[in-house]
Short mmCIF file of C-alpha atoms in Angstrom, two decimals:
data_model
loop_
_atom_site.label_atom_id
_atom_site.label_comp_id
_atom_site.label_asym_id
_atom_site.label_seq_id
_atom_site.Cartn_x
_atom_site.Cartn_y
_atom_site.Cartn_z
CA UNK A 1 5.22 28.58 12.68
CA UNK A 2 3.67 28.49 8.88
CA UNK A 3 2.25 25.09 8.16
CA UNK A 4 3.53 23.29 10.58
CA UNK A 5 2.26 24.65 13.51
CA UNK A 6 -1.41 26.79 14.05
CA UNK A 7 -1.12 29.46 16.83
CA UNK A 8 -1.88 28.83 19.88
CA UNK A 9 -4.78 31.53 19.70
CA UNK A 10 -6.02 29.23 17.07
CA UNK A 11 -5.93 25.86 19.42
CA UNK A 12 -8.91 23.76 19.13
CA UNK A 13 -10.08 20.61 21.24
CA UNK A 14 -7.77 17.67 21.14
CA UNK A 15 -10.98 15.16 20.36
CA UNK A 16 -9.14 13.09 17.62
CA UNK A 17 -5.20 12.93 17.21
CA UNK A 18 -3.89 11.24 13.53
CA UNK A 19 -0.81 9.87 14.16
CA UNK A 20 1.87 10.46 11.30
CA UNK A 21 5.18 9.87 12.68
CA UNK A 22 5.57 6.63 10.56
CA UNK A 23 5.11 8.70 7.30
CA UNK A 24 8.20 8.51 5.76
CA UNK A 25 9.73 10.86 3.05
CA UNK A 26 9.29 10.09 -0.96
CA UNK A 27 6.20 8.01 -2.61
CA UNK A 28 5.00 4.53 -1.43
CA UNK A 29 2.11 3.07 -0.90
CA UNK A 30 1.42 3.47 2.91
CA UNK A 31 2.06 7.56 1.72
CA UNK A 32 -0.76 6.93 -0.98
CA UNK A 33 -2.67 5.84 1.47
CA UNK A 34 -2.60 8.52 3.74
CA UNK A 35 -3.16 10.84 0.50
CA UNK A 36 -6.52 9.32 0.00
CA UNK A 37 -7.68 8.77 3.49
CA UNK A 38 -6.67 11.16 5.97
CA UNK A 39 -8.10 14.51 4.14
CA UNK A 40 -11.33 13.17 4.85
CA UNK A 41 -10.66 12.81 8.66
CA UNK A 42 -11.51 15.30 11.57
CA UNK A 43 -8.79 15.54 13.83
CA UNK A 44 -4.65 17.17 14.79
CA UNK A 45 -2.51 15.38 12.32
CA UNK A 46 0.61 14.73 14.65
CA UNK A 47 4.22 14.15 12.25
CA UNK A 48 7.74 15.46 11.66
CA UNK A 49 8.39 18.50 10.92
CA UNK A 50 11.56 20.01 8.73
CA UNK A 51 13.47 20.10 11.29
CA UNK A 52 12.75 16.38 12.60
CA UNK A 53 11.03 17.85 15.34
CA UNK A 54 7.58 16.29 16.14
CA UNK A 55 4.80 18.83 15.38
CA UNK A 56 0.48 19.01 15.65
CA UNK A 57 -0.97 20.28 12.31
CA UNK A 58 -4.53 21.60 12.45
CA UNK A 59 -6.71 19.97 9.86
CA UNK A 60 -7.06 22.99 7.78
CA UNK A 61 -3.52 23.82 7.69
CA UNK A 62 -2.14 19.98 6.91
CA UNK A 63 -1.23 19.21 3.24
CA UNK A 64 -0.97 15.62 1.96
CA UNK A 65 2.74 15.92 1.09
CA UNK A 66 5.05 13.19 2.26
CA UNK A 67 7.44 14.72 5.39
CA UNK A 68 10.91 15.43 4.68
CA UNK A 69 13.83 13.24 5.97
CA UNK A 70 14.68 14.52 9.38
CA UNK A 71 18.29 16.08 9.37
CA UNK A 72 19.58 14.57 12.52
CA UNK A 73 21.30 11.29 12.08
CA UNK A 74 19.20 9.81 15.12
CA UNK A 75 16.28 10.68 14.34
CA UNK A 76 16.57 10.80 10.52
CA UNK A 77 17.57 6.54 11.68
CA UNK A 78 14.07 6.54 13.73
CA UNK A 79 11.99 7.47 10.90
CA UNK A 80 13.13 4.86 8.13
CA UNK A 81 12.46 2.24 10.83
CA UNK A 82 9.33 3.31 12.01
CA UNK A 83 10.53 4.16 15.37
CA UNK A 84 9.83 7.99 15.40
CA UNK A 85 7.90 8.26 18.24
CA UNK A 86 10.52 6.59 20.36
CA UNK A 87 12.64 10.09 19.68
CA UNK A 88 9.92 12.59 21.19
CA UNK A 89 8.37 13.22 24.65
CA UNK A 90 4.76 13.41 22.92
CA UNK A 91 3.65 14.96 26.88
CA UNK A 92 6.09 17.77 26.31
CA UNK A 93 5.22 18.45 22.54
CA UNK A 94 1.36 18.66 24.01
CA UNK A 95 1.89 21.09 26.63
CA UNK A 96 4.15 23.14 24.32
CA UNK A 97 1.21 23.15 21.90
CA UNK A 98 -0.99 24.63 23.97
CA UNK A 99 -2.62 21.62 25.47
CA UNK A 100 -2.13 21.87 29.11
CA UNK A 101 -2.59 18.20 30.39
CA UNK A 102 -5.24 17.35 28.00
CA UNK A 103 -5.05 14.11 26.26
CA UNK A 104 -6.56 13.28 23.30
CA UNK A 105 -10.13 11.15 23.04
CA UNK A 106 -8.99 8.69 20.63
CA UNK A 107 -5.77 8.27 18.37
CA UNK A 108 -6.22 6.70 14.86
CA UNK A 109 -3.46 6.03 12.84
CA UNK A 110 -3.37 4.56 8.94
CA UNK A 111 -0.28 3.25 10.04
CA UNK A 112 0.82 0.00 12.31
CA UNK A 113 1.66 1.83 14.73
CA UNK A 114 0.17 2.55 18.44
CA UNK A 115 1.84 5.22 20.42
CA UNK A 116 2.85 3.56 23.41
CA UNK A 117 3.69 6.05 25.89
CA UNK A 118 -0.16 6.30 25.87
CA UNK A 119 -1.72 2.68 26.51
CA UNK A 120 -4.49 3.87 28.47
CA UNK A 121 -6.17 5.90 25.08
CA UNK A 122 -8.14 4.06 22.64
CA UNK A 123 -6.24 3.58 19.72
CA UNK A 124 -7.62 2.58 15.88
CA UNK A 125 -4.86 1.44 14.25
CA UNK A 126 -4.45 -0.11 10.47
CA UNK A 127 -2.51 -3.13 9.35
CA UNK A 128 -1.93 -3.71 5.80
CA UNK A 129 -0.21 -6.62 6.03
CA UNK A 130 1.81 -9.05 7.61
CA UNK A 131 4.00 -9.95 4.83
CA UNK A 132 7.75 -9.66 6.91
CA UNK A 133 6.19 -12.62 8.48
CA UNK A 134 5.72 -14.60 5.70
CA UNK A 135 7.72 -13.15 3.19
CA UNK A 136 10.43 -11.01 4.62
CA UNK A 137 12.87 -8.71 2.93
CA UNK A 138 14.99 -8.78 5.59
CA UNK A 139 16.19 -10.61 9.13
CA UNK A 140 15.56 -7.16 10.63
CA UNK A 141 11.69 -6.86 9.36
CA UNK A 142 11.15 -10.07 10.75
CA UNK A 143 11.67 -9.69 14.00
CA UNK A 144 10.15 -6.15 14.68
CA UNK A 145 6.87 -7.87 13.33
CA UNK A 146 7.13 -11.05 15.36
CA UNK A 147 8.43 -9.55 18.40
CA UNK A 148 7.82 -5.49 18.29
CA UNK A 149 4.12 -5.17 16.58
CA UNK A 150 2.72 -7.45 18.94
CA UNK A 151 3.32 -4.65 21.44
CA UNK A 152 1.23 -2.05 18.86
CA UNK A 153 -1.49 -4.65 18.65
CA UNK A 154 -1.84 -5.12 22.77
CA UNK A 155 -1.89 -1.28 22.70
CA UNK A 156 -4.88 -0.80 20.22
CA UNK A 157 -8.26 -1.09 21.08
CA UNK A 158 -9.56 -2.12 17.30
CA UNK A 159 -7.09 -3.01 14.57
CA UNK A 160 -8.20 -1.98 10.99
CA UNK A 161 -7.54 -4.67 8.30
CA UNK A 162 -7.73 -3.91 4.84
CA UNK A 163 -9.07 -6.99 3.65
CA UNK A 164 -10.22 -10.20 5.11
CA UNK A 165 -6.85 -12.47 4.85
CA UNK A 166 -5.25 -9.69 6.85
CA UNK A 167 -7.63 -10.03 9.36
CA UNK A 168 -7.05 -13.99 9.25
CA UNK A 169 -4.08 -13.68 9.37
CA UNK A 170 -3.87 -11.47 12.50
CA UNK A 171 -5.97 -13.72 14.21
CA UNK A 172 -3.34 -16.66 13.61
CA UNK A 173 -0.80 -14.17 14.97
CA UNK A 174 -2.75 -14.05 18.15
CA UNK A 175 -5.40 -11.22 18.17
CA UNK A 176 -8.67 -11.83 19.23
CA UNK A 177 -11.36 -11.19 16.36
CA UNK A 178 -13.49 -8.41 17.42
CA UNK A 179 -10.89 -6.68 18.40
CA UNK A 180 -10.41 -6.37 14.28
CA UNK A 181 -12.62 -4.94 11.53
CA UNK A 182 -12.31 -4.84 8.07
CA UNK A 183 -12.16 -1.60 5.92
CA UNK A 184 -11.39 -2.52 2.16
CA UNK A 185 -8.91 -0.02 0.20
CA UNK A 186 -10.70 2.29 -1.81
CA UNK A 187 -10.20 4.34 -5.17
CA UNK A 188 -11.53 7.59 -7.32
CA UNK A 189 -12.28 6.46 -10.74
CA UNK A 190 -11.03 9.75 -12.37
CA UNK A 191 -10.97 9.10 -16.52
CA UNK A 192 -12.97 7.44 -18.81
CA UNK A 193 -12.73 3.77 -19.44
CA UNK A 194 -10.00 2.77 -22.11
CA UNK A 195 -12.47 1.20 -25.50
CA UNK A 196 -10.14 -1.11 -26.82
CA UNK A 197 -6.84 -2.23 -25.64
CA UNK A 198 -4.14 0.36 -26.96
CA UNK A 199 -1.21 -2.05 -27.53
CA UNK A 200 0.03 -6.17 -27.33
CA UNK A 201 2.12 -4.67 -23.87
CA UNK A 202 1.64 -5.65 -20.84
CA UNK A 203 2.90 -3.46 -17.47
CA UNK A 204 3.41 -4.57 -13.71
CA UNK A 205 3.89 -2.36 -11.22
CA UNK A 206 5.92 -4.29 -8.61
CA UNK A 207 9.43 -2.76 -6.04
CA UNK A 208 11.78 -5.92 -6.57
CA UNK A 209 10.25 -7.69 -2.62
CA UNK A 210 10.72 -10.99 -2.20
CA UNK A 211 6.43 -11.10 -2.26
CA UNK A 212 6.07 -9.30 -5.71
CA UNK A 213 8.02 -13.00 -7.22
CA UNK A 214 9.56 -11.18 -10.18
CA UNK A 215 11.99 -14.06 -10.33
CA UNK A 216 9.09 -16.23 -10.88
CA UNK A 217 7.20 -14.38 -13.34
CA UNK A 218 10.30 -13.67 -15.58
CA UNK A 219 10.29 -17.48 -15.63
CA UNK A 220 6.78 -17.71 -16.82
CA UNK A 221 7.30 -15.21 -19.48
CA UNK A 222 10.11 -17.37 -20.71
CA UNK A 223 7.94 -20.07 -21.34
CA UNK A 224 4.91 -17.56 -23.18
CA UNK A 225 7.79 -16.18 -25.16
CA UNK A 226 8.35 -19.42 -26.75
CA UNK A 227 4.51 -20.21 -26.88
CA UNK A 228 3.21 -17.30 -28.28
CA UNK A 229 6.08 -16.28 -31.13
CA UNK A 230 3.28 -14.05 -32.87
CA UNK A 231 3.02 -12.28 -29.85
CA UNK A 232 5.61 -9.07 -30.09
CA UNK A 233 4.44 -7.03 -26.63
CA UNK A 234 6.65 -5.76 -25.04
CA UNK A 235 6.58 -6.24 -21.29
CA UNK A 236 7.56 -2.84 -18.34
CA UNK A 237 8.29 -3.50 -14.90
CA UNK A 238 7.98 -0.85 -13.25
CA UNK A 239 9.76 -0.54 -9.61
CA UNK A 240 12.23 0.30 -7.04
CA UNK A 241 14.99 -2.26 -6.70
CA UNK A 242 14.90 -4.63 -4.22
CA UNK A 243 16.30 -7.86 -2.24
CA UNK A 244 15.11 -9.88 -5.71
CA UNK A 245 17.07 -7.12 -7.96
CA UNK A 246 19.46 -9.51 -8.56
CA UNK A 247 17.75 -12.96 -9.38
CA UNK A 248 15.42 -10.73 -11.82
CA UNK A 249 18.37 -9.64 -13.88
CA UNK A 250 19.82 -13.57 -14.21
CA UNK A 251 16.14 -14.31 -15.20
CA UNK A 252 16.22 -11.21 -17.59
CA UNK A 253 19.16 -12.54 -19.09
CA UNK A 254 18.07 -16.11 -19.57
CA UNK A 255 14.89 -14.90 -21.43
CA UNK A 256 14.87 -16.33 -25.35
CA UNK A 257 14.32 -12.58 -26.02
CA UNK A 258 15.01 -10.19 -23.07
CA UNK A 259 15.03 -7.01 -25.24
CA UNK A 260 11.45 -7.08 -24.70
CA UNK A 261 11.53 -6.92 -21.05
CA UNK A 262 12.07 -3.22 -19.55
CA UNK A 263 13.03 -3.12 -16.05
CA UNK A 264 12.25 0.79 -15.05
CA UNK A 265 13.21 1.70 -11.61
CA UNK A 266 9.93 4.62 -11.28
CA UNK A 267 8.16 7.00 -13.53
CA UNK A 268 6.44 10.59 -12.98
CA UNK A 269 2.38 10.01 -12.22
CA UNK A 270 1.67 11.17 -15.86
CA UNK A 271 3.67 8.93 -17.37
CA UNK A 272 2.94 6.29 -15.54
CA UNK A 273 -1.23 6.24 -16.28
CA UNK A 274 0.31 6.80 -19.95
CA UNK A 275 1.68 3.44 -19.78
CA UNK A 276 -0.76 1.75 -18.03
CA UNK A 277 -3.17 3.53 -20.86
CA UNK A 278 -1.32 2.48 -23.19
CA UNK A 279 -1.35 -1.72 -22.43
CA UNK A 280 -3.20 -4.79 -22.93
CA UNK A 281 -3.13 -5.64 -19.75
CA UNK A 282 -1.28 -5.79 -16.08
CA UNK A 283 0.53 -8.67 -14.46
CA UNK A 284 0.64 -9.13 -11.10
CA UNK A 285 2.29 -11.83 -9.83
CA UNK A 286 2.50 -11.64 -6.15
CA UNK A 287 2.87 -14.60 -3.36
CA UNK A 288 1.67 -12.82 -0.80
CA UNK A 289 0.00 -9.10 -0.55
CA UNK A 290 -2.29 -7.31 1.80
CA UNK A 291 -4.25 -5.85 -1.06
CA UNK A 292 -2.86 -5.32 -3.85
CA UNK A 293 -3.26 -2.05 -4.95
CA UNK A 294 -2.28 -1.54 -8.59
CA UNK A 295 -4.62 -4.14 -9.69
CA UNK A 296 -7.10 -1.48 -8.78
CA UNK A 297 -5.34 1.20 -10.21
CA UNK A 298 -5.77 -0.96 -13.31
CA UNK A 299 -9.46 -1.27 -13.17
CA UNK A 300 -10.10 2.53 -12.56
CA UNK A 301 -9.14 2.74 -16.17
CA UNK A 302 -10.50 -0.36 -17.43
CA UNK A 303 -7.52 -2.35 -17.88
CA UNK A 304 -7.42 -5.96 -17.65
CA UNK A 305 -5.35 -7.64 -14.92
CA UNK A 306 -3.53 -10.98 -15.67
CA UNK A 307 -3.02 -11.91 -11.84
CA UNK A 308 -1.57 -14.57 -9.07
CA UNK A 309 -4.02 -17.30 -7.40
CA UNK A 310 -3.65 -16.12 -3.93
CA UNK A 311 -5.98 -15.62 -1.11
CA UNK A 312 -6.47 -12.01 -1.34
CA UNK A 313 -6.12 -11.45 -4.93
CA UNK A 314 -9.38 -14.48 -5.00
CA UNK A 315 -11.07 -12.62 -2.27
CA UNK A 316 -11.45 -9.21 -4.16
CA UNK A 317 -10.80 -9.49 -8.36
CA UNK A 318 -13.03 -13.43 -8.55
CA UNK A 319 -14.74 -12.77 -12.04
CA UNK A 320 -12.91 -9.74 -12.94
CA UNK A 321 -9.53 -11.02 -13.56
CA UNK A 322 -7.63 -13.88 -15.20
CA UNK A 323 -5.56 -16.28 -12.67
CA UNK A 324 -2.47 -17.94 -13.23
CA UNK A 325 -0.64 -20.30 -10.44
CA UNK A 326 2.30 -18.27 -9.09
CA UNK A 327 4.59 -21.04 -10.34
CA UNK A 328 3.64 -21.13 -13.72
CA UNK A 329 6.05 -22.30 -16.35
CA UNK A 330 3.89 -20.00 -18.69
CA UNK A 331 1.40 -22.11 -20.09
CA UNK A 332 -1.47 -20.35 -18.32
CA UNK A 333 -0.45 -16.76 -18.59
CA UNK A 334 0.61 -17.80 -22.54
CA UNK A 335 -3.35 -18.73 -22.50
CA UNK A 336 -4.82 -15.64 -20.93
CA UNK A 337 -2.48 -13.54 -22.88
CA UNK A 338 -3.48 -15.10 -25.69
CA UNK A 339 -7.13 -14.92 -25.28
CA UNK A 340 -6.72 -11.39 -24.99
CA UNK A 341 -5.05 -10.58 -28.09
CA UNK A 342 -7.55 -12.67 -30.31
CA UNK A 343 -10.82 -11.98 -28.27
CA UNK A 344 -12.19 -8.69 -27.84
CA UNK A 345 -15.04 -9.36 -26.02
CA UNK A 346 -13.43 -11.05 -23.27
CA UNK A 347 -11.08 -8.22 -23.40
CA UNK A 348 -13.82 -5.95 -22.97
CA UNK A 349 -15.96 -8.10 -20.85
CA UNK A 350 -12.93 -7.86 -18.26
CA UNK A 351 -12.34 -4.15 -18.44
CA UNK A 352 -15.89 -3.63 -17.72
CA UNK A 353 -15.65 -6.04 -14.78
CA UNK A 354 -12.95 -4.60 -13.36
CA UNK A 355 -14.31 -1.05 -13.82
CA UNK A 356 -17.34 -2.10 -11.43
CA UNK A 357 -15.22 -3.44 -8.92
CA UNK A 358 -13.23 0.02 -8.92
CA UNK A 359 -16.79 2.11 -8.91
CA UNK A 360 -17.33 -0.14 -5.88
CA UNK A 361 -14.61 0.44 -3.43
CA UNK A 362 -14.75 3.88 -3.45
CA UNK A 363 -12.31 6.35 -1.37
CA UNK A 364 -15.92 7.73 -0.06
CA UNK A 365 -16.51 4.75 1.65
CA UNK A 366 -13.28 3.83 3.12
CA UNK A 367 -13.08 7.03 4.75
CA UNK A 368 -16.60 7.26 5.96
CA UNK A 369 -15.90 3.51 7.76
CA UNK A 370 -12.90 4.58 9.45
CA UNK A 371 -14.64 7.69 10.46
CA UNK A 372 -17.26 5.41 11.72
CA UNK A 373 -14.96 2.98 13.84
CA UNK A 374 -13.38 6.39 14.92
CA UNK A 375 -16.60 7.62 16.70
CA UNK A 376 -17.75 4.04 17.70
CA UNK A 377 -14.62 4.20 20.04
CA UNK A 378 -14.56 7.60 20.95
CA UNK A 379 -18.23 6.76 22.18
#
C-alpha cells in the first residue's frame, strides 16, 4: 500500500476529508497552493493514485508532491479537465478503505471543486478566480464556468475567496454573500531582503493566457525602448506558452530592439529566485487575476514590482508598487522604470514596502483561517 494507502489497522476517524482529485500532475499555481496550505490541515487527503485509481492518504503519510498523470486514457482525460471525481464511486473507495458507511464531517477542498455525489455534507470550497469568464483561454473553459461551477457553488456550504474582487465577483455570478469569506494568499519570507537592485533587468513571470496581456506589454516596452535609449536591461519572460504565444512573438519581432527580450518557456526553482535576485524589478501586466501571486513572490525578496491598474492588484500592492494603465503605449512604465534606475531611495523605499506586505500575509495565517472556517462548519 506504501504512501498511498495507511492500513486499515491504522484507520482513523473520517472528521475532515481534503479533496485532491483536481490536483493535476507538473507545477502550477493551484499545485503551489496546495504545497503551502494543505500540510497545515488536519484531515484524509483524498487524490489519484499511480495507478489513476482514487486513494485516502493519512495526514502523516501524504507528501506535497504533485500526482502523476493517470495511465488510463479516460481517466488520464478526467484529470486535465477537472472532472476526476466523475471517474470514481467515492462510496465504494470508502468502504474499501475501511470506512464502513461513515461519511465524512466536512469536506474542504483548495480547489473549485465540490464533490457532488455528496450534496448533503458541508463543503468549504476555494475559488481563485473567475477569469474563463472574463478572460477565457478557451470556448471550452467558458462554459464549464458559466454552466458547470455553478453546480460546485450550489453544492458548497461557504466558498473561500482569495481576495475581495473574487468575492465580488462571485456575488455578480449569483452567490449570495455570506455564503463567501475571504482568506488572502499567503507567503514564507525565507531570505534576506535584496540591498540594492542587482541589475537594469526586469523579469515577469507570466504562462502566455489571454489575462497575463503579454501582447500588450510587449507594446509598451516598444514605446520605453525608444524613450529610455540609456536604458540597456534586458527584459525575461518567463512562462509556459499559451493561446497569446503567437501575438507575443509578432510583438517580439516588431520591437526596435527585440534581442533584449527573452521569452523562456520555465526555469528550475533555483534559478528562477536567481533571476528574480538578480533584477531591478518585476512587471506584471495582467487584465484580470485572482491574486496575483508572483508579485508576492517579488516582495518576499524585496523586489520592486512595476504592475497593472486593476482591481485586485489596487486592492492588495496600493503604496507598495508602481501602476501603469494596462494599455500603456509606454510612457508610464518608461517613467517608473526610469525612476528606478536614477533613484535609489524610491527603489529602496519600494522594496521595503513590499517586504511588509509579504511579512503580512503570512502562510501561518492563511492556514489557520481556513482551519478556522473548517471547524466553524464542522460545528
Amino acid at each position: 500500500m506504501g504512501r498511498w494507502m495507511c492500513p486499515h489497522s491504522a484507520l482513523k476517524g473520517l472528521a475532515q476529508l481534503i479533496n485532491l482529485l483536481s490536483w493535476l500532475p507538473g507545477h502550477s499555481g493551484f499545485g503551489s497552493y496546495v504545497q503551502r496550505v494543505v500540510p497545515g490541515l488536519e484531515g484524509w487527503r483524498l487524490q489519484l493514485d499511480g495507478s489513476g485509481q482514487g486513494c485516502l492518504i493519512d495526514r502523516d503519510a501524504w507528501h506535497p508532491e504533485p500526482p502523476p498523470q493517470a495511465p488510463g486514457r479516460l481517466m488520464r482525460l478526467l484529470q486535465r479537465y477537472g472532472m476526476t471525481q466523475h471517474g470514481l464511486d467515492l462510496p465504494a473507495l470508502l468502504q474499501g478503505s475501511g470506512f464502513h458507511g461513515e461519511l465524512p464531517e466536512l469536506i474542504y477542498s483548495p480547489f473549485f471543486d465540490a464533490l457532488l455525489c455528496w450534496p448533503q455534507l458541508p463543503q468549504l470550497i476555494t475559488c481563485h478566480d473567475l477569469t474563463p469568464l472574463t478572460c477565457p483561454n478557451s470556448r471550452k473553459a467558458w462554459l464549464k464556468y458559466r454552466f458547470w461551477q455553478p453546480r460546485h457553488l450550489r453544492c458548497a456550504a461557504r466558498v473561500i475567496a482569495i481576495s475581495r474582487h473574487v468575492a465580488d465577483q462571485l456575488i455578480s455570478f449569483g452567490l449570495p454573500a455570506e455564503r463567501i469569506r475571504v482568506v488572502a494568499n499567503g507567503i514564507r519570507v525565507q531570505r534576506p531582503v535584496l540591498p540594492a537592485p542587482q541589475s537594469a533587468d526586469l523579469v515577469v513571470l507570466a504562462r502566455h493566457d489571454a489575462n497575463k496581456n503579454l501582447p500588450a506589454l510587449l507594446r509598451a516596452l516598444a514605446g520605453v525602448q525608444r524613450q529610455l535609449p540609456h536604458w540597456r536591461g534586458r527584459v525575461r519572460i518567463i512562462g509556459r506558452d499559451g493561446p497569446d504565444s503567437q501575438g507575443l512573438r509578432r510583438g517580439l519581432r516588431a520591437l526596435p530592439q527585440p534581442e533584449r527580450v527573452e521569452l523562456i518557456p520555465s526555469l528550475p526553482p533555483e534559478a528562477l529566485i536567481q533571476t528574480l535576485r538578480g533584477s531591478l524589478a518585476l512587471i506584471s501586466a495582467s487584465k484580470e487575476e485572482g491574486f496575483d501571486y508572483p508579485v508576492l513572490e517579488a516582495k518576499a525578496e524585496g523586489l520592486p514590482t512595476l504592475i497593472s491598474d486593476i482591481p485586485v492588484h489596487r486592492e492588495f500592492h496600493q503604496g507598495s508598487s508602481l501602476f501603469f494603465p494596462v494599455n500603456d503605449d509606454g510612457t508610464v512604465l518608461a517613467g517608473a522604470i526610469n525612476q528606478l534606475l536614477r533613484d535609489p531611495t524610491s527603489w529602496r523605499d519600494l522594496s521595503g514596502a513590499g517586504r511588509d506586505l509579504a511579512h503580512s500575509l503570512s502562510v501561518e495565517q492563511q492556514v489557520g483561517a481556513i482551519q478556522q472556517l473548517i471547524s466553524d462548519l464542522r460545528a
